[in-house]
């Protein structure tokens, strides 16, 4: 197998490898311990280590190295499991490369040539291997069977892919299989008679990274709350890490960030996710980020090709990307050339004659008298066919009206002459004009502002100095020259030259139009004629929380600029913000949107400013403008990593970079507009619209580097803030045509010397020269990595806030409370994993208070109750769990929060006996006990037989005990201890009492003292039945007396009378009194005090309820059994369906 060439030092491998063959440029080596009959100790050890490893993951026993004469550095280029396999590679090298290499004079050229050839072979081998995997599903099915048998997940847990690898436990590698499913990372190993199973939910992963350890240079490290696990010895570690990264990102965002995350259509149903879907998603994400296209764009093909670039008079090698509505091109050499062709702009796509100089060419012609020639396209015919089909669809969705006078020249080829680009009309950006567009313009609301606010300000304000105007004219001339050579529409060639022009500052007369082009907001603008006007009409005049927030911030938006010191600017700002909130209610309005929109209105027409805002909020700064500003926090985390990489000395001094990140948060949210003079900050926005968030990263690094010395000498965060504020406030723009505006960003004390002025052009130039090497792919990779950390940080914050509220109110130890929270959250997550979305997916709502973000329903509660409750009652446990849930569900929304769950458990484990009995009592009266309770069977429908029995219980030794006096004293004591403010509980009916007794009998089952407890409860039950009968007779006689005309007071018990025999009536709520309507007043009842006093007479019962209970062992068992319990339940639910479907 060919390997990606990576440099190694041969001297470090002499103990592990033996040279078999060598030539001028290549070495074939065998690993010690392979193919040896005997051998020394070293060979035996190496051979033994490799022998225990799985054949798919062990180090290959043969390899070929590329050696350059005179160099100590070697590069592995091939490996093989057998001598025959490696000899095939060796023969290929001798036949195809060895003689060719002699023509090179430079050894570096030899190395580059060989490495390039090997990489090409790898690409062919990879495509062939993928095709074979498609054709061999049997191996995958076999792995799926093993996965299901080993981990016992429900069928809904779909396996995505699997790999052979090693999991490191300390310094010991455990060879096994890594299974990646839609919700879990699982590892299985059976080694030397020991079985190892690891199950790590993706939502528990806090860090996913590539690292190295003492033994291996490249491993994948998974970090959870308490553990780190290393996996290595993959055949293709890059692929494994990419798939793991995608799965972690998709799952965490789907389950933890449902506030602002939309899955790609192919990933909407988790059970349908495949490895190919994840790879396609990764390509889509890169494509949309690189060209900054809308999220709806789906990538269809990526093809190697070359594009004719008239400015360089040659074909430039690169790749073509085709999607639903775009054809894009990016050169292989970073920054050389990039082209974006919206299909709305395309007139025709044609195949040209295939020649030796122009192999497989196609011509793409656009409206603005330009044509693009692509060559070396494999599969040209099918490509053109698919592009024409999409072009037809785009034009059908958005009909285009062409100027016939200009159509005659559309077939001219731009690659013969640069004059085809020389259309000087820039006014409307030469974009497609829809037939409906002109009508829409006429119908648009007359009160919309038709020009950029700064234009009116320039006409009415004082003129700028001549020197500044001349600089503006020079820049304008440079841009016009650039348009002639590179094009002036959204389809222009984007090169390093245009980046330099942008860094100098865009002329004010072109700024708004170029922002539209660079962000491609112009495509949205022309595709939706009349859309903004309709939004304004629909949204204006409506009052809600969002409009109140907008009104509050209107006069705080660039208040120093004259354009927003009058109603014209304020009204335009109000319309744009309100229309956007109406368009996208999920974002609505967030602070800092007002500042950004104010700037857009200065340089763009009102409708253009709206579409620019759409581009920024929905694709250029994803997830920035929502409740938790996740996107901004992710980029802050990325910024911290860049500081450590690019400014290590500063990072070493400021060990806690989170403080620095909090300072820089406003840089990202407002694009430096809130902390830099406006005339300077607008140049930053120019770079942002051209280069995206990369421009803000590199400028932030440049600001920190310029102040590194002062920051290193600062004593605290406030001093660092002062240093940066003073520096940013003193940034000037020498080329600004307008007068400088007053700034109030920084604050100074009288004893401080003013900070020297810094020109924004110099600062931006430094940022590109020193920190401009970050690619879009690198930034997106870091975003993906840090998004995991940020989302888990929010989860930790939620957890800590919930625990901080709950800890003072319960007696459960904090570490046990953490375990309970994790179990509670995992129970919620398991339903999200394997059940239909229904209301479950809505239960995690990050916008709710912390304590309400995770809630569980009755079925989830029943499983948790079975796992952690000490009151296990065998088959009766499920019924008791249902009653407990109804009791805790006070607002009757069929969901309970963690606080209610743990408060109930706290009583069970740590409550006093009277608290436990009270809880049991409440579980057997309404609302916990209902008429339709599953255990309310026919015996409860008729009252128990009443007999007259004395309150005297016989003992086994013949003695008798009179309980009357004893109960009298206990009830008096309980009455004194009772909180006067506590609401008295309703009395328990005969039906409810029987259920109460049944629960107690169930709780005693399998207890070591079961016999004594059953005898005691029988005694107490008999006693309470007699108490209820006495009370019933007393009420009946009292009723008869009143009917006979006696005074009501006569039947009232005196203070000397035992309350057991008196009816202390308490009113019931309608919900309680109607639960059992046949229980009329005057029926058999007992109160909580009666029950508690009776139970206290039996020491065995007192011991049972007061004995200490071990929560820790329950938690340990729960962690082990939680998944299996859920799987068993889902298996039982699916079983009836199987029976029905069987013949």
Coordinates of N, CA and C in Angstrom, one line a residue, residues 362-457:
X362 N -14.8 23.7 -21.9 CA -16.1 24.3 -21.9 C -16.1 25.8 -21.7
X363 N -17.1 26.5 -22.3 CA -17.1 27.9 -22.2 C -18.4 28.3 -21.4
X364 N -18.2 29.1 -20.4 CA -19.3 29.6 -19.6 C -19.4 31.1 -19.8
X365 N -20.5 31.5 -20.5 CA -20.7 32.9 -20.8 C -21.7 33.6 -19.9
X366 N -21.4 34.8 -19.5 CA -22.2 35.6 -18.5 C -22.7 36.9 -19.2
X367 N -23.6 37.5 -18.5 CA -24.2 38.7 -19.0 C -23.3 39.9 -19.3
X368 N -22.3 40.1 -18.4 CA -21.5 41.3 -18.5 C -20.4 41.2 -19.6
X369 N -20.7 40.5 -20.7 CA -19.7 40.5 -21.8 C -18.4 39.8 -21.4
X370 N -18.6 38.8 -20.6 CA -17.4 38.0 -20.2 C -17.7 36.5 -20.5
X371 N -16.6 35.7 -20.7 CA -16.7 34.3 -20.8 C -15.6 33.7 -20.2
X372 N -15.8 32.5 -19.6 CA -14.8 31.8 -18.8 C -14.5 30.4 -19.5
X373 N -13.2 30.2 -19.8 CA -12.9 28.9 -20.4 C -12.2 27.9 -19.4
X374 N -12.9 26.8 -19.2 CA -12.3 25.7 -18.4 C -11.9 24.6 -19.2
X375 N -10.7 24.0 -18.9 CA -10.2 22.9 -19.7 C -9.8 21.8 -18.7
X376 N -9.4 20.6 -19.3 CA -9.0 19.4 -18.5 C -10.1 18.9 -17.5
X377 N -11.3 19.0 -18.0 CA -12.4 18.5 -17.2 C -12.8 17.1 -17.5
X378 N -12.6 16.2 -16.5 CA -13.0 14.8 -16.7 C -14.5 14.7 -16.6
X379 N -15.1 13.8 -17.4 CA -16.6 13.7 -17.4 C -17.2 14.9 -17.9
X380 N -16.7 15.6 -18.9 CA -17.2 16.8 -19.4 C -18.7 16.8 -19.8
X381 N -19.0 15.7 -20.5 CA -20.4 15.6 -21.1 C -21.4 15.6 -20.0
X382 N -21.2 14.7 -19.0 CA -22.2 14.7 -17.9 C -22.2 15.9 -17.1
X383 N -21.0 16.6 -16.9 CA -21.0 17.8 -16.2 C -21.8 18.9 -16.9
X384 N -21.6 19.1 -18.2 CA -22.3 20.1 -19.0 C -23.8 19.8 -18.9
X385 N -24.2 18.6 -19.0 CA -25.6 18.2 -19.0 C -26.3 18.6 -17.7
X386 N -25.6 18.3 -16.6 CA -26.1 18.6 -15.2 C -26.2 20.1 -15.0
X387 N -25.1 20.8 -15.5 CA -25.1 22.3 -15.3 C -26.2 23.0 -16.1
X388 N -26.5 22.5 -17.4 CA -27.5 23.1 -18.2 C -28.9 22.8 -17.5
X389 N -29.1 21.7 -16.9 CA -30.4 21.4 -16.2 C -30.6 22.3 -15.1
X390 N -29.5 22.6 -14.3 CA -29.7 23.5 -13.2 C -29.8 24.9 -13.6
X391 N -29.1 25.3 -14.7 CA -29.3 26.6 -15.3 C -30.7 26.9 -15.7
X392 N -31.3 25.9 -16.4 CA -32.7 26.0 -16.8 C -33.6 26.2 -15.6
X393 N -33.3 25.5 -14.5 CA -34.2 25.5 -13.3 C -34.1 26.9 -12.7
X394 N -32.8 27.4 -12.6 CA -32.6 28.7 -12.0 C -33.3 29.8 -12.7
X395 N -33.2 29.8 -14.1 CA -33.8 30.8 -14.9 C -35.4 30.7 -14.9
X396 N -35.9 29.5 -14.7 CA -37.3 29.3 -14.6 C -37.8 29.8 -13.3
X397 N -37.0 29.7 -12.2 CA -37.5 30.2 -10.9 C -37.4 31.7 -10.8
X398 N -36.4 32.3 -11.5 CA -36.2 33.7 -11.5 C -36.0 34.2 -13.0
X399 N -37.1 34.5 -13.7 CA -36.9 34.8 -15.1 C -36.1 36.1 -15.3
X400 N -35.2 36.0 -16.4 CA -34.3 37.1 -16.6 C -34.6 37.8 -17.9
X401 N -34.5 39.1 -17.9 CA -34.7 39.9 -19.1 C -33.4 40.4 -19.6
X402 N -33.0 40.2 -20.8 CA -31.7 40.6 -21.3 C -31.9 41.8 -22.3
X403 N -30.9 42.6 -22.4 CA -30.8 43.7 -23.4 C -30.3 43.1 -24.7
X404 N -31.2 43.1 -25.7 CA -30.8 42.4 -27.0 C -29.6 43.1 -27.6
X405 N -29.4 44.4 -27.4 CA -28.3 45.0 -28.0 C -27.0 44.5 -27.5
X406 N -27.0 44.0 -26.3 CA -25.8 43.5 -25.7 C -25.6 42.0 -26.0
X407 N -26.7 41.3 -26.3 CA -26.6 39.8 -26.5 C -25.6 39.4 -27.6
X408 N -25.5 40.3 -28.6 CA -24.7 39.9 -29.7 C -23.2 39.6 -29.4
X409 N -22.7 40.3 -28.3 CA -21.3 40.1 -28.0 C -21.1 39.0 -26.9
X410 N -22.1 38.3 -26.5 CA -22.0 37.4 -25.4 C -21.2 36.2 -25.8
X411 N -21.1 35.9 -27.1 CA -20.3 34.7 -27.5 C -18.8 34.9 -27.6
X412 N -18.4 36.2 -27.4 CA -17.0 36.5 -27.5 C -16.3 35.9 -26.3
X413 N -15.0 35.5 -26.6 CA -14.3 34.8 -25.5 C -13.3 35.8 -24.8
X414 N -13.4 35.8 -23.5 CA -12.6 36.7 -22.8 C -11.1 36.3 -22.8
X415 N -10.8 35.0 -23.0 CA -9.4 34.6 -22.9 C -8.6 35.0 -24.1
X416 N -9.2 35.6 -25.1 CA -8.4 36.1 -26.3 C -8.0 37.5 -26.0
X417 N -8.8 38.3 -25.3 CA -8.4 39.7 -25.1 C -9.1 40.1 -23.8
X418 N -8.4 41.0 -23.1 CA -8.9 41.5 -21.8 C -9.9 42.6 -22.1
X419 N -10.1 43.0 -23.3 CA -11.0 44.1 -23.5 C -12.5 43.7 -23.2
X420 N -12.7 42.4 -23.2 CA -14.1 42.0 -22.9 C -14.6 42.4 -21.5
X421 N -13.7 42.8 -20.6 CA -14.0 43.1 -19.3 C -14.3 44.6 -19.1
X422 N -14.1 45.4 -20.2 CA -14.0 46.8 -20.1 C -15.4 47.5 -20.2
X423 N -16.3 47.1 -19.4 CA -17.6 47.8 -19.4 C -17.6 48.7 -18.2
X424 N -17.6 50.1 -18.4 CA -17.3 51.0 -17.3 C -18.6 51.4 -16.6
X425 N -19.7 50.9 -17.0 CA -21.0 51.3 -16.2 C -21.0 50.5 -14.9
X426 N -20.8 51.2 -13.8 CA -20.8 50.5 -12.5 C -22.0 50.7 -11.7
X427 N -22.8 51.7 -12.2 CA -24.0 52.2 -11.4 C -24.8 51.1 -10.8
X428 N -25.3 50.1 -11.5 CA -26.2 49.1 -10.9 C -25.4 47.8 -10.9
X429 N -24.1 47.8 -10.9 CA -23.2 46.7 -10.7 C -23.4 45.6 -11.9
X430 N -24.1 46.0 -12.9 CA -24.2 45.2 -14.1 C -24.8 43.8 -13.7
X431 N -25.7 43.8 -12.8 CA -26.4 42.6 -12.4 C -27.6 42.3 -13.2
X432 N -28.1 41.1 -13.2 CA -29.3 40.7 -13.9 C -30.5 41.5 -13.5
X433 N -31.2 42.0 -14.4 CA -32.4 42.8 -14.1 C -33.6 41.9 -14.4
X434 N -34.3 41.6 -13.4 CA -35.5 40.7 -13.5 C -36.7 41.5 -14.1
X435 N -37.5 40.8 -14.9 CA -38.7 41.5 -15.4 C -39.5 42.1 -14.3
X436 N -39.6 41.4 -13.2 CA -40.4 41.9 -12.1 C -39.7 43.0 -11.3
X437 N -38.3 43.1 -11.6 CA -37.6 44.0 -10.7 C -38.0 45.5 -10.9
X438 N -38.2 45.9 -12.2 CA -38.6 47.2 -12.5 C -39.9 47.5 -11.9
X439 N -40.8 46.6 -12.1 CA -42.2 46.7 -11.5 C -42.1 46.8 -10.0
X440 N -41.2 46.0 -9.4 CA -41.1 46.0 -8.0 C -40.5 47.4 -7.5
X441 N -39.6 47.9 -8.3 CA -39.1 49.2 -7.9 C -40.2 50.3 -7.9
X442 N -41.1 50.2 -8.9 CA -42.2 51.2 -9.0 C -43.1 51.0 -7.9
X443 N -43.4 49.8 -7.5 CA -44.4 49.5 -6.5 C -43.8 49.6 -5.1
X444 N -42.5 49.7 -5.0 CA -41.9 49.8 -3.6 C -42.4 51.0 -2.9
X445 N -42.5 50.8 -1.6 CA -43.1 51.9 -0.7 C -42.3 53.2 -1.0
X446 N -43.0 54.3 -1.1 CA -42.3 55.5 -1.5 C -41.5 56.1 -0.3
X447 N -41.7 55.6 0.9 CA -40.9 56.2 2.0 C -39.6 55.6 2.2
X448 N -39.2 54.5 1.4 CA -37.9 53.9 1.6 C -36.8 54.9 1.1
X449 N -35.6 54.9 1.8 CA -34.6 55.8 1.4 C -33.8 55.2 0.2
X450 N -33.6 56.0 -0.8 CA -33.1 55.6 -2.1 C -31.6 55.7 -2.3
X451 N -30.9 56.3 -1.4 CA -29.5 56.5 -1.5 C -28.8 56.3 -0.2
X452 N -27.5 56.0 -0.3 CA -26.7 55.9 0.9 C -26.7 57.2 1.7
X453 N -26.8 57.0 3.0 CA -26.9 58.2 3.9 C -25.7 59.1 3.8
X454 N -24.5 58.5 3.6 CA -23.3 59.4 3.5 C -23.3 60.3 2.3
X455 N -24.1 59.9 1.2 CA -24.1 60.7 0.0 C -24.8 62.1 0.4
X456 N -25.9 62.0 1.0 CA -26.6 63.3 1.4 C -25.7 64.1 2.4
X457 N -25.0 63.4 3.3 CA -24.2 64.1 4.2 C -23.0 64.8 3.6

